[in-house]
mmCIF file of C-alpha atoms in Angstrom:
data_model
loop_
_atom_site.group_PDB
_atom_site.id
_atom_site.type_symbol
_atom_site.label_atom_id
_atom_site.label_comp_id
_atom_site.label_asym_id
_atom_site.label_seq_id
_atom_site.Cartn_x
_atom_site.Cartn_y
_atom_site.Cartn_z
ATOM 1 C CA MET A 1 -11.941 31.812 -26.107
ATOM 2 C CA LYS A 2 -15.341 28.929 -26.002
ATOM 3 C CA GLU A 3 -16.870 28.756 -21.677
ATOM 4 C CA ILE A 4 -18.634 25.809 -20.423
ATOM 5 C CA LYS A 5 -20.270 25.666 -17.843
ATOM 6 C CA VAL A 6 -20.349 21.897 -15.610
ATOM 7 C CA GLN A 7 -20.274 20.683 -12.635
ATOM 8 C CA LEU A 8 -18.899 17.448 -10.929
ATOM 9 C CA TYR A 9 -21.408 14.330 -11.558
ATOM 10 C CA ARG A 10 -19.245 11.720 -10.470
ATOM 11 C CA ASN A 11 -15.981 11.634 -8.792
ATOM 12 C CA GLU A 12 -13.823 9.881 -9.848
ATOM 13 C CA ASN A 13 -13.364 6.560 -11.134
ATOM 14 C CA ASP A 14 -10.866 3.289 -11.033
ATOM 15 C CA SER A 15 -9.507 4.834 -14.526
ATOM 16 C CA TYR A 16 -8.503 8.278 -12.272
ATOM 17 C CA VAL A 17 -11.991 9.785 -14.232
ATOM 18 C CA GLU A 18 -14.028 12.905 -13.181
ATOM 19 C CA LEU A 19 -17.115 13.066 -14.727
ATOM 20 C CA TRP A 20 -18.900 16.398 -15.814
ATOM 21 C CA LYS A 21 -21.913 17.434 -17.637
ATOM 22 C CA THR A 22 -23.190 20.947 -18.691
ATOM 23 C CA LEU A 23 -24.998 23.029 -17.238
ATOM 24 C CA GLU A 24 -26.512 24.074 -20.309
ATOM 25 C CA PRO A 25 -28.119 21.584 -22.185
ATOM 26 C CA VAL A 26 -27.248 20.674 -25.671
ATOM 27 C CA ASN A 27 -30.417 19.646 -28.190
ATOM 28 C CA GLY A 28 -31.863 19.260 -25.331
ATOM 29 C CA LYS A 29 -29.515 16.767 -23.571
ATOM 30 C CA PRO A 30 -26.319 17.445 -21.234
ATOM 31 C CA LYS A 31 -22.781 16.668 -22.092
ATOM 32 C CA TYR A 32 -20.360 15.282 -20.452
ATOM 33 C CA TYR A 33 -16.697 15.723 -20.086
ATOM 34 C CA GLY A 34 -14.218 14.239 -18.358
ATOM 35 C CA ARG A 35 -11.484 14.889 -15.985
ATOM 36 C CA TYR A 36 -8.218 12.863 -15.981
ATOM 37 C CA THR A 37 -7.427 13.283 -12.210
ATOM 38 C CA TYR A 38 -3.792 10.115 -11.859
ATOM 39 C CA ALA A 39 -1.701 11.934 -9.730
ATOM 40 C CA ASP A 40 -3.686 15.469 -9.462
ATOM 41 C CA LEU A 41 -3.078 16.272 -13.549
ATOM 42 C CA GLY A 42 -7.117 17.505 -14.663
ATOM 43 C CA THR A 43 -6.465 17.278 -18.382
ATOM 44 C CA TRP A 44 -9.990 17.626 -19.932
ATOM 45 C CA TYR A 45 -10.905 14.849 -22.317
ATOM 46 C CA TYR A 46 -14.265 13.744 -23.893
ATOM 47 C CA VAL A 47 -15.666 10.508 -22.907
ATOM 48 C CA CYS A 48 -16.899 7.956 -24.947
ATOM 49 C CA ASP A 49 -19.896 6.685 -22.945
ATOM 50 C CA PRO A 50 -19.950 8.283 -19.768
ATOM 51 C CA LEU A 51 -22.741 7.087 -18.135
ATOM 52 C CA GLY A 52 -20.961 3.215 -18.543
ATOM 53 C CA TYR A 53 -17.910 3.126 -18.285
ATOM 54 C CA CYS A 54 -16.772 6.517 -19.056
ATOM 55 C CA GLU A 55 -13.877 5.931 -21.689
ATOM 56 C CA LEU A 56 -11.481 8.929 -22.492
ATOM 57 C CA ASP A 57 -11.660 10.204 -25.893
ATOM 58 C CA SER A 58 -9.539 12.662 -27.295
ATOM 59 C CA GLN A 59 -7.802 15.798 -25.200
ATOM 60 C CA VAL A 60 -10.192 19.299 -25.088
ATOM 61 C CA LYS A 61 -8.190 21.243 -27.260
ATOM 62 C CA ASP A 62 -6.642 23.752 -24.703
ATOM 63 C CA ASP A 63 -8.994 27.772 -26.135
ATOM 64 C CA ILE A 64 -12.384 25.554 -24.393
ATOM 65 C CA MET A 65 -12.674 27.715 -20.822
ATOM 66 C CA PHE A 66 -14.384 25.499 -17.875
ATOM 67 C CA ILE A 67 -16.241 27.472 -15.912
ATOM 68 C CA ILE A 68 -16.435 25.028 -12.333
ATOM 69 C CA CYS A 69 -19.808 25.475 -10.880
ATOM 70 C CA ASP A 70 -21.371 24.499 -7.415
ATOM 71 C CA GLU A 71 -23.661 22.872 -6.664
ATOM 72 C CA ASN A 72 -26.460 25.731 -7.044
ATOM 73 C CA GLY A 73 -24.433 26.525 -10.087
ATOM 74 C CA ASN A 74 -22.679 29.497 -8.806
ATOM 75 C CA GLU A 75 -18.639 29.650 -10.337
ATOM 76 C CA CYS A 76 -15.641 28.305 -8.288
ATOM 77 C CA VAL A 77 -13.171 28.558 -9.808
ATOM 78 C CA ARG A 78 -12.623 28.322 -13.809
ATOM 79 C CA TYR A 79 -9.278 26.633 -16.234
ATOM 80 C CA SER A 80 -8.694 25.003 -19.777
ATOM 81 C CA ASN A 81 -6.118 22.595 -20.082
ATOM 82 C CA ALA A 82 -3.739 25.502 -21.049
ATOM 83 C CA ASP A 83 -2.862 26.517 -17.335
ATOM 84 C CA GLU A 84 -2.159 24.505 -15.057
ATOM 85 C CA ASN A 85 -4.613 22.259 -12.278
ATOM 86 C CA PRO A 86 -6.826 24.627 -9.948
ATOM 87 C CA ILE A 87 -8.128 21.460 -8.548
ATOM 88 C CA PRO A 88 -7.614 18.709 -7.031
ATOM 89 C CA LYS A 89 -9.642 16.108 -6.505
ATOM 90 C CA PHE A 90 -11.705 15.527 -4.369
ATOM 91 C CA SER A 91 -9.385 12.423 -1.893
ATOM 92 C CA THR A 92 -6.789 14.281 -2.235
ATOM 93 C CA TYR A 93 -7.910 17.290 -0.821
ATOM 94 C CA MET A 94 -9.762 15.599 1.196
ATOM 95 C CA LYS A 95 -6.849 13.784 2.473
ATOM 96 C CA LYS A 96 -5.093 16.496 3.318
ATOM 97 C CA LYS A 97 -7.465 18.637 5.037
ATOM 98 C CA TRP A 98 -7.285 15.312 7.978
ATOM 99 C CA GLU A 99 -3.540 15.520 8.443
ATOM 100 C CA GLU A 100 -4.057 19.169 8.525
ATOM 101 C CA PHE A 101 -6.765 18.484 11.708
ATOM 102 C CA SER A 102 -5.947 14.941 12.907
ATOM 103 C CA LYS A 103 -2.694 15.863 14.661
ATOM 104 C CA ASN A 104 -4.417 16.358 18.288
ATOM 105 C CA ILE A 105 -6.819 13.182 17.374
ATOM 106 C CA GLU A 106 -5.263 9.593 18.746
ATOM 107 C CA HIS A 107 -6.404 7.365 16.436
ATOM 108 C CA ASN A 108 -5.086 3.635 14.320
ATOM 109 C CA VAL A 109 -3.763 4.534 10.743
ATOM 110 C CA GLU A 110 -4.466 1.105 8.699
ATOM 111 C CA ASN A 111 -2.184 -0.216 6.516
ATOM 112 C CA TYR A 112 -4.661 -0.798 3.139
ATOM 113 C CA THR A 113 -2.195 -2.759 0.694
ATOM 114 C CA LEU A 114 -0.644 -4.856 2.431
ATOM 115 C CA ASN A 115 -4.673 -5.474 3.682
ATOM 116 C CA PHE A 116 -5.598 -6.222 -0.162
ATOM 117 C CA TRP A 117 -2.236 -8.282 -0.172
ATOM 118 C CA SER A 118 -3.194 -10.547 2.646
ATOM 119 C CA GLU A 119 -6.624 -10.880 2.356
ATOM 120 C CA ALA A 120 -5.830 -11.849 -1.161
ATOM 121 C CA LEU A 121 -3.064 -14.982 -0.816
ATOM 122 C CA THR A 122 -4.132 -15.976 2.595
ATOM 123 C CA GLY A 123 -7.437 -14.820 3.185
ATOM 124 C CA GLU A 124 -5.804 -13.088 6.625
ATOM 125 C CA THR A 125 -6.530 -9.418 7.592
ATOM 126 C CA THR A 126 -3.506 -7.357 8.710
ATOM 127 C CA TYR A 127 -6.274 -4.376 9.896
ATOM 128 C CA SER A 128 -5.707 -3.521 13.577
ATOM 129 C CA ILE A 129 -10.051 -3.155 14.467
ATOM 130 C CA ASN A 130 -9.533 -6.112 12.830
ATOM 131 C CA GLN A 131 -7.187 -8.482 14.421
ATOM 132 C CA TRP A 132 -9.090 -6.479 17.737
ATOM 133 C CA LEU A 133 -12.524 -7.602 16.423
ATOM 134 C CA LEU A 134 -11.173 -11.011 16.570
ATOM 135 C CA THR A 135 -9.020 -11.465 19.999
ATOM 136 C CA PHE A 136 -13.683 -11.407 21.304
ATOM 137 C CA LYS A 137 -14.691 -14.706 17.878
ATOM 138 C CA ASP A 138 -14.513 -16.909 21.563
ATOM 139 C CA PRO A 139 -16.115 -19.524 20.907
ATOM 140 C CA ASP A 140 -16.743 -20.455 24.041
ATOM 141 C CA LEU A 141 -18.438 -17.103 24.355
ATOM 142 C CA TYR A 142 -21.315 -17.566 20.731
ATOM 143 C CA LYS A 143 -19.974 -20.600 19.051
ATOM 144 C CA LYS A 144 -23.656 -20.555 17.611
ATOM 145 C CA GLU A 145 -23.356 -17.457 16.308
ATOM 146 C CA ILE A 146 -19.859 -18.195 15.219
ATOM 147 C CA ASP A 147 -21.101 -21.485 13.497
ATOM 148 C CA ASP A 148 -23.750 -19.755 11.753
ATOM 149 C CA MET A 149 -21.336 -17.352 10.043
ATOM 150 C CA TYR A 150 -19.296 -20.383 9.617
ATOM 151 C CA GLY A 151 -16.721 -19.424 11.301
ATOM 152 C CA TYR A 152 -14.629 -16.794 8.844
ATOM 153 C CA ASP A 153 -13.390 -14.604 10.095
ATOM 154 C CA GLU A 154 -14.548 -11.522 8.045
ATOM 155 C CA ASN A 155 -18.120 -12.120 9.265
ATOM 156 C CA TRP A 156 -17.637 -11.725 13.194
ATOM 157 C CA THR A 157 -15.319 -8.637 11.950
ATOM 158 C CA SER A 158 -18.039 -8.063 9.513
ATOM 159 C CA ARG A 159 -21.413 -7.756 11.716
ATOM 160 C CA THR A 160 -20.840 -3.837 13.965
ATOM 161 C CA LYS A 161 -23.484 -1.025 13.412
ATOM 162 C CA GLU A 162 -23.378 2.891 14.134
ATOM 163 C CA ILE A 163 -25.181 3.804 17.100
ATOM 164 C CA ALA A 164 -23.335 7.288 17.801
ATOM 165 C CA TYR A 165 -22.132 10.319 15.570
ATOM 166 C CA LYS A 166 -20.359 13.179 17.305
ATOM 167 C CA PRO A 167 -19.118 16.335 15.041
ATOM 168 C CA ILE A 168 -15.755 16.802 15.547
ATOM 169 C CA PRO A 169 -15.609 20.656 16.213
ATOM 170 C CA GLY A 170 -13.205 22.642 13.636
ATOM 171 C CA THR A 171 -12.737 20.790 11.537
ATOM 172 C CA GLU A 172 -14.901 21.938 8.813
ATOM 173 C CA PHE A 173 -13.933 22.489 5.304
ATOM 174 C CA GLU A 174 -14.942 22.987 2.180
ATOM 175 C CA TYR A 175 -14.974 21.642 -1.426
ATOM 176 C CA LEU A 176 -16.341 23.283 -5.221
ATOM 177 C CA GLY A 177 -19.493 24.829 -2.459
ATOM 178 C CA HIS A 178 -19.894 22.406 -0.485
ATOM 179 C CA ARG A 179 -19.447 22.281 3.398
ATOM 180 C CA TYR A 180 -18.100 18.311 4.443
ATOM 181 C CA GLN A 181 -16.946 17.837 8.553
ATOM 182 C CA PHE A 182 -14.635 15.057 9.983
ATOM 183 C CA THR A 183 -17.656 12.986 12.702
ATOM 184 C CA ARG A 184 -16.134 10.844 14.470
ATOM 185 C CA VAL A 185 -18.611 6.805 14.638
ATOM 186 C CA THR A 186 -19.032 5.062 17.396
ATOM 187 C CA CYS A 187 -19.833 1.777 15.760
ATOM 188 C CA GLU A 188 -20.844 -1.462 18.090
ATOM 189 C CA HIS A 189 -19.906 -5.401 17.687
ATOM 190 C CA GLU A 190 -23.648 -6.995 17.064
ATOM 191 C CA ILE A 191 -22.763 -10.626 18.981
ATOM 192 C CA CYS A 192 -19.908 -9.462 21.594
ATOM 193 C CA GLY A 193 -20.393 -5.680 21.970
ATOM 194 C CA VAL A 194 -17.920 -3.674 22.181
ATOM 195 C CA ARG A 195 -17.688 -0.521 20.627
ATOM 196 C CA TYR A 196 -13.941 1.476 18.759
ATOM 197 C CA PHE A 197 -14.782 5.012 17.102
ATOM 198 C CA GLU A 198 -14.340 5.031 12.921
ATOM 199 C CA PHE A 199 -13.274 8.527 12.072
ATOM 200 C CA LEU A 200 -15.006 8.947 8.156
ATOM 201 C CA CYS A 201 -15.357 12.285 6.287
ATOM 202 C CA THR A 202 -19.031 13.136 6.058
ATOM 203 C CA ASP A 203 -21.203 16.540 4.775
ATOM 204 C CA SER A 204 -21.539 19.289 7.679
ATOM 205 C CA PRO A 205 -23.999 18.879 9.423
ATOM 206 C CA TYR A 206 -24.185 14.892 8.616
ATOM 207 C CA THR A 207 -26.359 13.275 7.397
ATOM 208 C CA MET A 208 -27.856 9.469 6.897
ATOM 209 C CA GLU A 209 -28.838 7.599 4.464
ATOM 210 C CA ASP A 210 -30.498 3.999 4.376
ATOM 211 C CA MET A 211 -28.857 0.376 2.493
ATOM 212 C CA PRO A 212 -31.603 -1.470 1.462
ATOM 213 C CA TRP A 213 -29.857 -4.241 1.015
ATOM 214 C CA ILE A 214 -29.207 -4.838 4.652
ATOM 215 C CA LYS A 215 -32.257 -4.822 6.471
ATOM 216 C CA ASN A 216 -32.774 -1.970 9.840
ATOM 217 C CA LYS A 217 -29.765 -0.338 9.555
ATOM 218 C CA THR A 218 -29.019 2.800 8.446
ATOM 219 C CA TYR A 219 -25.791 4.619 7.857
ATOM 220 C CA VAL A 220 -24.016 8.246 7.999
ATOM 221 C CA ARG A 221 -23.554 9.880 4.568
ATOM 222 C CA ASN A 222 -19.536 9.610 3.802
ATOM 223 C CA TYR A 223 -17.488 9.941 1.433
ATOM 224 C CA GLY A 224 -14.112 8.383 2.944
ATOM 225 C CA TYR A 225 -12.897 6.295 6.075
ATOM 226 C CA GLN A 226 -9.680 8.058 7.218
ATOM 227 C CA GLY A 227 -9.262 5.865 10.656
ATOM 228 C CA ASN A 228 -10.608 4.342 14.423
ATOM 229 C CA TRP A 229 -9.126 3.669 17.953
ATOM 230 C CA PHE A 230 -10.079 0.907 19.709
ATOM 231 C CA ASP A 231 -9.199 -0.026 23.374
ATOM 232 C CA PRO A 232 -6.223 -2.145 22.727
ATOM 233 C CA THR A 233 -6.416 -3.229 27.135
ATOM 234 C CA ASN A 234 -10.164 -4.811 26.171
ATOM 235 C CA VAL A 235 -8.588 -7.231 24.970
ATOM 236 C CA GLY A 236 -10.397 -10.562 24.595
ATOM 237 C CA LYS A 237 -9.398 -14.571 25.160
ATOM 238 C CA MET A 238 -8.367 -15.311 21.765
ATOM 239 C CA LEU A 239 -6.012 -14.289 19.084
ATOM 240 C CA ASP A 240 -6.359 -14.133 15.232
ATOM 241 C CA LYS A 241 -4.363 -16.535 12.809
ATOM 242 C CA ARG A 242 -2.008 -13.832 11.404
ATOM 243 C CA SER A 243 -1.091 -13.039 15.131
ATOM 244 C CA ALA A 244 -1.214 -16.151 16.288
ATOM 245 C CA ARG A 245 0.972 -17.937 13.641
ATOM 246 C CA LYS A 246 3.649 -14.789 13.406
ATOM 247 C CA LEU A 247 4.220 -15.763 17.339
ATOM 248 C CA VAL A 248 5.278 -19.139 16.645
ATOM 249 C CA ILE A 249 7.333 -18.633 13.591
ATOM 250 C CA ASP A 250 9.312 -16.000 15.664
ATOM 251 C CA LYS A 251 10.193 -18.208 18.108
ATOM 252 C CA LEU A 252 10.919 -21.107 15.095
ATOM 253 C CA LYS A 253 12.849 -18.926 13.659
ATOM 254 C CA LYS A 254 15.240 -18.883 16.852
ATOM 255 C CA LEU A 255 15.286 -22.872 17.237
ATOM 256 C CA TYR A 256 15.781 -24.169 14.216
ATOM 257 C CA PRO A 257 17.872 -20.657 12.017
ATOM 258 C CA GLN A 258 17.980 -21.872 8.111
ATOM 259 C CA THR A 259 21.652 -21.937 7.675
ATOM 260 C CA GLU A 260 23.500 -21.657 4.038
ATOM 261 C CA LYS A 261 23.293 -25.359 3.477
ATOM 262 C CA SER A 262 19.722 -25.128 3.787
ATOM 263 C CA TYR A 263 17.110 -26.082 0.557
ATOM 264 C CA GLU A 264 14.778 -23.831 -0.397
ATOM 265 C CA ARG A 265 13.524 -22.035 2.275
ATOM 266 C CA LYS A 266 12.262 -24.837 3.489
ATOM 267 C CA MET A 267 11.756 -26.974 6.807
ATOM 268 C CA LEU A 268 11.714 -30.765 7.146
ATOM 269 C CA TYR A 269 8.167 -31.948 9.411
ATOM 270 C CA VAL A 270 7.981 -35.183 11.193
ATOM 271 C CA ASP A 271 4.281 -35.529 10.873
ATOM 272 C CA GLY A 272 3.136 -39.538 12.010
ATOM 273 C CA ASN A 273 4.852 -42.283 9.108
ATOM 274 C CA TYR A 274 5.485 -38.982 6.422
ATOM 275 C CA CYS A 275 8.033 -36.149 5.851
ATOM 276 C CA TYR A 276 7.430 -33.092 4.262
ATOM 277 C CA GLU A 277 8.532 -30.089 3.157
ATOM 278 C CA LYS A 278 6.785 -26.825 4.962
ATOM 279 C CA SER A 279 7.696 -23.921 5.644
ATOM 280 C CA TYR A 280 7.816 -22.183 9.513
ATOM 281 C CA GLY A 281 4.579 -20.607 8.312
ATOM 282 C CA ASP A 282 2.974 -23.776 7.104
ATOM 283 C CA ILE A 283 4.340 -26.014 10.490
ATOM 284 C CA ALA A 284 2.429 -22.582 12.781
ATOM 285 C CA GLU A 285 -0.650 -23.746 11.117
ATOM 286 C CA ALA A 286 -0.266 -27.619 11.976
ATOM 287 C CA LEU A 287 0.580 -26.593 15.437
ATOM 288 C CA ILE A 288 -1.351 -24.302 16.052
ATOM 289 C CA GLY A 289 -4.539 -26.788 15.096
ATOM 290 C CA LYS A 290 -7.822 -25.363 15.312
ATOM 291 C CA ASP A 291 -6.837 -23.101 18.904
ATOM 292 C CA LEU A 292 -6.811 -19.054 18.862
ATOM 293 C CA GLN A 293 -6.566 -19.369 22.313
ATOM 294 C CA LYS A 294 -3.608 -17.159 24.163
ATOM 295 C CA SER A 295 -3.147 -19.418 26.502
ATOM 296 C CA LYS A 296 -3.338 -21.695 24.621
ATOM 297 C CA VAL A 297 -0.593 -20.318 21.877
ATOM 298 C CA LEU A 298 1.548 -18.508 24.649
ATOM 299 C CA GLU A 299 1.927 -22.190 25.757
ATOM 300 C CA LEU A 300 2.824 -23.434 22.729
ATOM 301 C CA VAL A 301 5.242 -20.953 21.821
ATOM 302 C CA ASP A 302 6.830 -21.734 25.293
ATOM 303 C CA ASN A 303 6.782 -24.899 25.310
ATOM 304 C CA LEU A 304 7.962 -24.697 20.918
ATOM 305 C CA LYS A 305 11.711 -26.821 21.872
ATOM 306 C CA GLU A 306 9.529 -29.650 23.810
ATOM 307 C CA VAL A 307 6.736 -29.921 21.406
ATOM 308 C CA THR A 308 8.986 -29.569 18.302
ATOM 309 C CA GLU A 309 11.548 -31.878 19.607
ATOM 310 C CA ASP A 310 12.076 -34.823 17.163
ATOM 311 C CA ILE A 311 9.873 -33.888 14.244
ATOM 312 C CA VAL A 312 11.201 -30.327 13.267
ATOM 313 C CA PHE A 313 14.670 -30.109 11.764
ATOM 314 C CA VAL A 314 16.103 -27.136 9.274
ATOM 315 C CA ASN A 315 16.043 -28.798 5.604
ATOM 316 C CA THR A 316 19.772 -30.078 5.439
ATOM 317 C CA ARG A 317 21.058 -34.066 4.350
ATOM 318 C CA GLU A 318 21.997 -34.442 7.133
ATOM 319 C CA ASN A 319 18.812 -33.863 9.129
ATOM 320 C CA LYS A 320 17.387 -35.543 6.311
ATOM 321 C CA GLN A 321 20.104 -38.374 7.319
ATOM 322 C CA LYS A 322 19.009 -38.131 10.094
ATOM 323 C CA ILE A 323 15.617 -38.461 9.943
ATOM 324 C CA LYS A 324 15.241 -42.283 7.651
ATOM 325 C CA GLU A 325 17.883 -42.822 11.075
ATOM 326 C CA LYS A 326 15.114 -41.827 13.166
ATOM 327 C CA TYR A 327 11.965 -42.900 11.773
ATOM 328 C CA PRO A 328 12.903 -46.191 9.984
ATOM 329 C CA GLY A 329 10.105 -46.750 6.527
ATOM 330 C CA ILE A 330 9.001 -42.731 6.540
ATOM 331 C CA TYR A 331 8.133 -41.975 3.756
ATOM 332 C CA GLY A 332 9.059 -38.417 2.178
ATOM 333 C CA TYR A 333 6.408 -36.893 0.603
ATOM 334 C CA ASP A 334 7.953 -34.790 -2.848
ATOM 335 C CA TRP A 335 11.436 -36.815 -2.368
ATOM 336 C CA CYS A 336 11.710 -34.485 0.788
ATOM 337 C CA LEU A 337 14.344 -37.384 1.705
ATOM 338 C CA LEU A 338 16.100 -37.800 -1.515
#
């Protein structure tokens, strides 16, 4: 059986392919192989354009044994495609170790999938850490800074820096001969000054790296974000858009519940001399406007029945007729009053 010594050259890409480099050059140059890691299969492949798109070619035959070596060239494990994969990809192993170590570490777990779709569809974050930071985005205190950021929430939540590092005792582990640990990183918001923790997988001991595209900042070299912690009793005067809208939506649904006669889950909303078909969320946004002070939003919720009386209706034929009688000559946007 042919044996090939390899070292990990690049971690898994978006196509679930790790890139491995041979220790012994072929014709004076290293050769590259791919390891397909979807569901931790660990199947060896030849690859096309290894330093570019790294596309899988044909599967390596079972009679070729790969000897996986650490960064110093020492053998860690060996297997061929005829064997069961003995080593999961790093991200799987790292998450397993964090689950093992973090049972007694207070931290918040974020839903990455939910946040991805929320930001893609509405531009709003679902991360608890970002929602907490946005409570301090107070225009009464930081109007100039907020204006300089064009008001964008993501510009506010990204204005943080790392200021302290504390290795978490007892969380060291080894993967392919390299030592790792989990490190608690203290972060500080550059404008409002609030602090919170991030939990990262780092080298053991941790190492620092520069990011040339970000001036005057250094960051700990990390291999995976595991969670965060902030003081939930220390909050600002503001609300993030998503949380504010949810408070109003929940109250609207209680005041104006949908019925079997309702159309397309839309409500009727009177604004001036027009009547619109809008969702609960659209109406909530219109009522909130741009003022996200928590006290103002809660005041709106408390007085929502009075505020929305005669301007918000469940979308039924009876209510359409009621609107036309109450507001003679009103226009129905998109024929919503037909």
